[in-house]
C-alpha cells in the first residue's frame, strides 16, 4: 500500500445529518435515500483531495466521495454543504457553524493545492487526452470493442481457463472501460477486482457492477492508473492496452506503470506481445494515394488554382499508415518478429523502439512498403492463450497496418532487404515512425516518415 503524501492532514470527525442522497442513474433508477438520523462524517485530507465518508450508527457507509479541485460543491445556509458528483449528490447539515467551518477549511486546503503532473500528464498533451477519454467514454465505442468476437472471446478464454490464477486472488483491471474483463475475473474466482477507468465510462461500469450484484467483488475507481491509489497490492493485472500497430494510443505504458501495484510474483494478462512486419507489393494501394492527391492538381477550383499544394498533399497522404486487411499473397518475404515482455519491460523502453530487419525476398517485384500486425500471449498456469491480429486469422477491430515507402524498391527473388523501423513516442499519445530500407545487392534505398496518429482507414 502506498504511503500517504507528506501533505496529508489529521482525520476530521463530526456528526452530521444527511438530508439528501440520491442517485440519478442513466436508466433513471431512483435509489432509496438513507436514514436522515445522526450520522458520522469522516474527512481525511490529502495533498490534492479530501476523502469524505459518511457512516450510520452501525458503521455502514452510506455516502463516500473524493472532493478535489474539480468537485462541484456549495454552501447552503449557515451550516450545510451540497456536494454534487456525476450521479451522486449529498446535502450535509452540520450540528454547528463551527463544525461546518472546520470541514470547509479542510476541504479548501485540499482544493487549493497545485496538482503535481503525473507521469501520464507529463507525456500527454491535454487536448489529446481530452479527445481520447471522450472517445472511450462513449457506449458505442465500448460496444464496437465488445462485439469484436475474437478479442472478447479470447480474453474470456484466457482468464476463465486459467482459473487457478484468479481463484481467491486480488486483480487490477487497467482501463476497464465497461468492466467486462473485471466480470471475467470474478467468473474465474477472483476475490476482489479493482477496475480503474479514467473516462466517463467509469459511471457505466459502476452501474453494471451494481445491477449484476457484484459490488462486494468489483470496486470501480475513476481515474488514471498513474494517479489513483489502491488499498493493497494485487496478484494479477489484466488489461486490453493494444492500439493500432500495437503501439498507438500509448496505453501500453499505462499497463506497464500498473506494475507498481503488482506483487513480486504477480501475473500479467497479456504477458507479452510479438509485433510482426514484412515487405509487401501493392501497386493499387500506392496509386490510390497518388490519386487522392490529384484533387490538389486542379487549376480552376471555383476560380482558385490548387496545384501548388499537390506535392504537400502527396507527402501527407504517404505519411498516413493504412489500416485495412489484405491477401497474404502480397507479402514478399517471411516476417521479422519483435517481442515485448510486459513482465520485464519498463515504460521508458517504449519511448523509443528500434526494430532492425533483414528480409530474404521470396519473389521478384516492387516493394511498396511494410505490413505490420501483432499477437499477444496470455501465459497462465494451466494454458497459454494467443490473440492474433494476423491477416491469416479471423479479422479483429485492429485490422492490420501498412506503411508505404516514398519510392517503391525493386528486388529480385533471393535478394535481401535490410533496414530498420524506428518508433519515437510523441505527446499526442502516438508515435512518429521512421522507416529506412535498402536492397543490399543493388544499394537502392527508400524510406518514409509515418504519423501513426493520423491513419487512413481504407476498410470503410
XYZ file of C-alpha atoms in Angstrom:
460
model
C 0.000 0.000 0.000
C 1.404 3.394 -0.971
C 2.302 5.781 1.809
C 0.169 8.890 2.080
C 1.523 12.192 0.916
C 3.521 14.269 3.388
C 0.841 16.904 2.851
C -1.777 14.618 4.424
C -3.530 16.105 7.433
C -5.275 14.775 10.509
C -8.545 12.872 10.154
C -11.573 15.081 10.856
C -14.649 13.542 12.528
C -18.005 15.106 13.349
C -21.738 14.356 13.421
C -23.941 15.346 10.502
C -27.368 14.794 9.073
C -27.542 13.503 5.515
C -30.610 15.369 4.315
C -30.365 14.231 0.710
C -28.628 11.352 -1.015
C -29.892 10.397 -4.415
C -28.579 8.555 -7.453
C -29.690 9.810 -10.838
C -28.538 6.852 -12.842
C -28.529 6.756 -16.650
C -31.523 4.416 -16.662
C -33.465 6.821 -14.437
C -33.332 4.488 -11.432
C -34.031 6.222 -8.117
C -32.399 4.501 -5.160
C -33.877 4.855 -1.687
C -32.426 7.630 0.443
C -30.546 6.595 3.574
C -31.725 7.395 7.070
C -31.918 11.058 7.959
C -30.797 10.380 11.515
C -27.493 11.417 13.058
C -24.544 10.107 11.080
C -20.756 10.149 11.441
C -18.721 12.192 8.944
C -15.030 11.444 8.402
C -12.796 13.655 6.289
C -9.254 12.540 5.501
C -7.482 15.442 3.771
C -4.673 14.653 1.333
C -2.332 16.697 -0.825
C -4.793 17.042 -3.685
C -8.163 15.780 -2.441
C -10.187 15.005 0.647
C -11.694 11.568 1.249
C -15.231 12.171 2.573
C -17.101 9.241 4.165
C -20.482 9.207 5.923
C -21.417 6.173 8.039
C -24.500 5.281 10.082
C -24.664 4.154 13.712
C -23.711 0.606 12.688
C -20.630 1.798 10.831
C -22.187 1.122 7.405
C -21.048 3.544 4.720
C -23.992 5.480 3.254
C -22.041 8.042 1.238
C -18.443 8.304 0.083
C -16.610 10.569 -2.351
C -13.378 12.389 -3.084
C -13.502 16.179 -3.043
C -10.848 17.940 -5.120
C -10.347 20.919 -7.429
C -12.844 19.500 -9.929
C -15.636 18.703 -7.466
C -18.748 20.902 -7.563
C -19.998 21.867 -4.114
C -21.594 24.886 -2.487
C -22.655 26.190 0.892
C -26.347 26.017 1.760
C -27.432 28.271 4.610
C -25.044 28.720 7.521
C -24.083 25.155 8.340
C -24.815 22.875 5.358
C -22.970 21.915 2.198
C -24.215 20.374 -1.053
C -21.699 18.069 -2.775
C -22.544 17.324 -6.411
C -20.935 14.447 -8.289
C -21.852 12.877 -11.630
C -24.775 10.854 -10.304
C -24.380 11.110 -6.522
C -25.334 14.176 -4.529
C -25.353 14.780 -0.789
C -26.633 17.633 1.347
C -24.773 17.504 4.659
C -26.031 19.514 7.656
C -23.562 20.063 10.498
C -24.532 20.438 14.178
C -22.942 23.876 14.373
C -21.495 26.549 12.155
C -18.112 25.973 13.803
C -18.073 22.344 12.662
C -19.102 23.431 9.176
C -16.226 25.925 9.115
C -13.743 23.236 10.185
C -14.961 20.988 7.385
C -14.927 23.796 4.843
C -11.391 24.890 5.711
C -10.052 21.332 5.440
C -11.605 20.879 2.017
C -10.466 24.297 0.798
C -6.847 23.494 1.669
C -7.010 20.364 -0.473
C -8.701 22.132 -3.382
C -6.122 24.918 -3.335
C -3.164 22.546 -3.617
C -1.495 22.737 -7.017
C -1.774 19.339 -8.604
C 1.538 17.772 -9.490
C 1.877 16.454 -13.012
C 1.529 12.695 -13.127
C 3.556 10.509 -15.454
C 0.566 10.481 -17.798
C 0.236 14.276 -17.811
C 3.939 14.733 -18.477
C 3.845 12.585 -21.594
C 0.441 13.671 -22.957
C -0.944 16.878 -24.449
C -4.112 17.971 -22.663
C -6.066 18.265 -25.912
C -5.082 14.753 -26.954
C -6.056 13.319 -23.572
C -9.424 15.100 -23.592
C -10.257 13.742 -27.039
C -9.054 10.262 -26.086
C -11.144 9.977 -22.931
C -14.194 11.496 -24.612
C -13.934 8.814 -27.320
C -13.692 5.927 -24.863
C -16.449 7.410 -22.710
C -18.988 6.526 -25.420
C -21.014 3.340 -25.096
C -20.934 2.975 -28.888
C -17.153 2.643 -28.837
C -17.259 0.139 -25.988
C -19.818 -1.836 -27.971
C -17.520 -1.829 -31.001
C -14.764 -3.457 -28.954
C -17.022 -5.854 -27.057
C -18.584 -7.071 -30.303
C -15.139 -7.968 -31.624
C -15.689 -11.679 -31.044
C -12.021 -12.646 -31.436
C -10.959 -10.043 -28.881
C -13.641 -10.642 -26.261
C -13.861 -14.430 -26.567
C -10.062 -14.779 -26.396
C -9.849 -12.675 -23.234
C -12.674 -14.689 -21.694
C -10.986 -17.972 -22.557
C -7.569 -16.812 -21.314
C -8.979 -15.746 -17.941
C -11.543 -18.470 -17.287
C -9.384 -21.369 -18.469
C -6.619 -20.172 -16.127
C -8.998 -20.047 -13.180
C -6.314 -21.198 -10.743
C -4.510 -17.883 -11.335
C -7.640 -15.930 -10.353
C -9.337 -18.023 -7.656
C -9.348 -16.048 -4.374
C -6.906 -13.532 -5.906
C -6.880 -9.711 -5.991
C -6.977 -8.382 -9.552
C -6.341 -4.970 -11.119
C -8.138 -4.122 -14.378
C -6.334 -1.212 -16.081
C -8.511 0.939 -18.331
C -11.521 -1.239 -17.600
C -13.985 0.541 -19.911
C -17.322 -1.204 -19.436
C -15.671 -3.506 -16.893
C -16.115 -6.638 -18.977
C -12.683 -8.056 -18.082
C -13.405 -7.455 -14.409
C -16.536 -9.579 -14.734
C -14.477 -12.317 -16.398
C -12.034 -12.220 -13.459
C -14.898 -12.683 -10.990
C -16.223 -15.564 -13.094
C -12.774 -17.144 -12.736
C -12.985 -16.841 -8.942
C -11.322 -13.516 -8.105
C -11.866 -12.385 -4.530
C -11.578 -8.673 -5.321
C -11.164 -6.687 -8.544
C -10.115 -3.033 -8.729
C -11.414 -1.674 -12.041
C -9.652 1.576 -12.981
C -11.147 3.798 -15.692
C -10.249 7.430 -16.444
C -13.076 8.230 -18.886
C -16.719 8.898 -18.043
C -17.324 5.212 -18.823
C -16.492 4.613 -15.144
C -20.052 5.548 -14.141
C -21.477 2.976 -16.552
C -19.062 0.333 -15.289
C -20.239 1.092 -11.744
C -23.862 0.751 -12.849
C -23.135 -2.648 -14.421
C -21.397 -3.801 -11.251
C -24.358 -2.808 -9.096
C -27.018 -4.192 -11.433
C -25.133 -7.506 -11.521
C -24.929 -7.542 -7.692
C -21.131 -7.620 -7.650
C -20.351 -4.535 -5.556
C -18.780 -6.821 -2.976
C -16.355 -8.134 -5.616
C -15.633 -5.279 -8.035
C -14.588 -1.779 -6.996
C -14.636 0.809 -9.798
C -12.020 3.535 -9.359
C -12.484 6.613 -11.528
C -9.096 7.997 -12.552
C -5.848 7.279 -14.344
C -3.702 4.381 -13.200
C -0.823 6.852 -12.893
C -2.805 8.947 -10.391
C -5.062 6.652 -8.337
C -4.159 4.713 -5.204
C -5.079 1.156 -4.300
C -5.577 -0.079 -0.740
C -3.473 -3.188 -1.428
C -1.149 -4.818 -3.910
C -2.598 -7.220 -6.458
C -1.911 -10.750 -7.675
C -2.882 -10.218 -11.314
C -3.074 -7.244 -13.679
C -5.447 -7.533 -16.626
C -5.895 -5.011 -19.423
C -6.560 -4.536 -23.111
C -3.920 -1.879 -23.867
C -3.230 -2.572 -27.554
C -3.813 0.048 -30.233
C -3.396 0.031 -33.976
C 0.007 -1.430 -34.838
C 0.147 -2.370 -31.130
C 1.715 0.925 -30.032
C -0.865 3.589 -30.963
C -2.526 5.442 -28.027
C 0.460 4.659 -25.762
C -1.714 2.730 -23.322
C 0.959 0.064 -23.117
C 2.894 2.480 -20.902
C -0.070 2.783 -18.531
C -0.240 -1.012 -18.452
C 3.448 -1.210 -17.529
C 3.008 1.593 -14.973
C 0.404 -0.533 -13.171
C 3.150 -2.978 -12.149
C 3.877 -0.734 -9.171
C 0.793 -2.385 -7.601
C 1.750 -5.933 -8.663
C 3.152 -8.386 -6.113
C 6.655 -9.662 -6.816
C 5.346 -12.998 -8.068
C 2.295 -11.490 -9.765
C 0.978 -12.206 -13.254
C 0.068 -10.009 -16.210
C -2.651 -10.782 -18.760
C -1.497 -10.290 -21.513
C 2.035 -11.405 -20.685
C 3.955 -10.475 -23.820
C 3.406 -9.323 -27.380
C 5.000 -10.006 -30.761
C 4.815 -7.405 -33.495
C 5.367 -8.812 -36.979
C 6.484 -6.963 -40.104
C 7.013 -7.971 -43.716
C 7.525 -6.217 -47.082
C 4.543 -6.135 -49.440
C 3.780 -5.313 -53.066
C 0.508 -3.484 -53.813
C 0.547 -1.205 -56.861
C -3.135 -0.392 -56.474
C -2.721 0.907 -52.915
C 0.253 3.037 -53.896
C -1.587 4.575 -56.864
C -4.677 5.215 -54.736
C -2.657 7.548 -52.559
C -1.439 9.484 -55.572
C -4.976 9.595 -56.959
C -6.250 11.099 -53.700
C -3.688 13.857 -54.062
C -4.829 14.649 -57.619
C -7.613 16.753 -56.116
C -4.914 19.343 -55.480
C -3.881 19.312 -59.136
C -6.889 21.423 -60.049
C -6.043 24.798 -61.540
C -9.609 26.103 -61.551
C -11.405 25.141 -58.324
C -14.109 27.792 -58.046
C -11.612 30.141 -59.597
C -8.687 29.086 -57.355
C -5.511 27.318 -58.536
C -4.798 24.491 -56.044
C -1.885 22.875 -57.875
C 0.825 24.380 -55.672
C -0.343 22.132 -52.821
C -0.276 18.806 -54.665
C 3.285 17.953 -53.655
C 2.497 18.614 -49.981
C -0.671 16.532 -50.281
C 1.246 13.573 -51.743
C 3.739 13.740 -48.861
C 0.949 13.904 -46.278
C -1.028 11.003 -47.743
C 2.079 8.833 -47.981
C 2.769 9.560 -44.298
C -0.576 8.050 -43.286
C -0.462 4.444 -42.097
C -3.108 2.404 -43.896
C -5.490 0.482 -41.614
C -7.154 -2.355 -43.512
C -6.713 -6.037 -44.277
C -5.121 -7.751 -47.271
C -4.420 -11.031 -49.034
C -1.243 -12.591 -47.630
C -0.073 -13.289 -51.160
C 1.084 -9.670 -51.432
C 3.774 -10.374 -48.793
C 7.212 -10.813 -50.358
C 9.210 -12.379 -47.504
C 8.908 -14.189 -44.185
C 8.098 -11.893 -41.278
C 10.506 -10.386 -38.759
C 9.277 -10.509 -35.152
C 9.908 -8.046 -32.304
C 8.886 -9.113 -28.786
C 7.884 -7.013 -25.772
C 7.739 -8.880 -22.466
C 5.316 -6.946 -20.265
C 6.678 -8.548 -17.101
C 10.192 -7.267 -17.787
C 9.690 -4.110 -19.893
C 9.633 -0.593 -18.425
C 7.707 2.456 -19.565
C 10.955 4.018 -20.776
C 11.549 1.033 -23.082
C 8.542 2.168 -25.113
C 9.628 5.772 -25.569
C 11.936 4.727 -28.397
C 11.552 1.361 -30.102
C 14.003 0.319 -32.819
C 13.251 -2.767 -34.913
C 16.057 -3.835 -37.281
C 15.152 -6.149 -40.139
C 16.691 -8.292 -42.885
C 14.248 -9.904 -45.328
C 15.179 -12.505 -47.928
C 12.872 -11.936 -50.876
C 10.740 -14.914 -51.858
C 9.621 -13.337 -55.134
C 10.669 -10.605 -57.535
C 8.777 -7.349 -57.793
C 8.250 -3.816 -56.469
C 8.294 -3.355 -52.699
C 5.736 -0.668 -51.856
C 6.082 -0.748 -48.072
C 5.984 -2.761 -44.859
C 2.961 -4.501 -43.346
C 2.521 -4.793 -39.553
C 0.359 -6.828 -37.186
C 0.683 -8.155 -33.649
C -0.092 -11.127 -31.423
C -0.395 -11.135 -27.633
C 0.053 -14.138 -25.339
C -1.714 -14.803 -22.038
C 0.641 -17.125 -20.186
C -1.292 -18.794 -17.391
C -0.519 -21.655 -15.045
C -2.838 -24.024 -16.917
C -2.758 -22.830 -20.539
C -1.226 -20.187 -22.808
C -3.813 -18.436 -24.970
C -2.963 -16.340 -28.040
C -4.817 -13.374 -29.507
C -3.655 -12.786 -33.083
C -4.372 -9.931 -35.499
C -2.519 -11.634 -38.370
C -4.014 -11.454 -41.897
C -4.271 -15.255 -41.856
C -6.532 -15.170 -38.791
C -10.161 -14.026 -38.322
C -10.432 -10.245 -38.601
C -10.398 -8.053 -35.493
C -11.151 -4.360 -34.962
C -7.365 -3.770 -35.059
C -7.166 -4.982 -38.687
C -3.565 -4.754 -39.967
C -1.441 -1.674 -40.684
C 0.639 -0.935 -43.767
C 3.230 1.809 -44.135
C 4.204 2.906 -47.647
C 7.680 3.804 -48.838
C 8.111 7.202 -50.506
C 9.543 5.419 -53.561
C 8.986 1.694 -54.296
C 12.071 -0.527 -54.438
C 12.630 -3.313 -56.966
C 14.125 -6.536 -55.635
C 14.688 -9.944 -57.165
C 13.926 -13.282 -55.592
C 16.800 -14.266 -53.287
C 17.985 -10.695 -52.702
C 17.858 -9.132 -49.246
C 16.088 -6.029 -47.988
C 17.634 -4.601 -44.837
C 16.983 -1.570 -42.674
C 15.129 -0.527 -39.552
C 11.859 0.792 -38.205
C 12.255 3.446 -35.508
C 9.241 4.384 -33.407
C 9.559 7.543 -31.299
C 6.754 8.326 -28.848
C 5.114 11.751 -29.022
C 2.772 13.695 -26.741
C -0.211 13.026 -28.981
C -0.461 9.529 -27.479
C 1.108 8.008 -30.544
C 4.379 7.580 -32.426
C 6.395 9.075 -35.235
C 7.735 6.186 -37.305
C 10.874 6.354 -39.417
C 11.423 3.587 -41.957
C 14.735 3.102 -43.755
C 15.148 0.233 -46.252
C 17.816 -0.840 -48.771
C 18.149 -3.641 -51.307
C 21.604 -4.862 -50.322
C 22.598 -6.250 -53.722
C 21.842 -3.010 -55.635
C 22.270 -0.354 -52.952
C 18.900 1.224 -53.826
C 17.351 2.903 -50.777
C 13.968 4.251 -49.799
C 12.094 5.150 -46.634
C 9.381 7.299 -45.128
C 8.254 9.168 -42.024
C 4.885 7.872 -40.817
C 2.449 9.663 -38.487
C 0.760 6.830 -36.588
C -1.706 9.293 -35.042
C -3.211 10.036 -38.470
C -4.198 6.684 -40.036
C -6.120 6.221 -43.283
C -8.994 3.795 -42.665
C -9.199 2.049 -46.005
C -11.680 -0.619 -44.885
C -14.581 1.867 -44.592
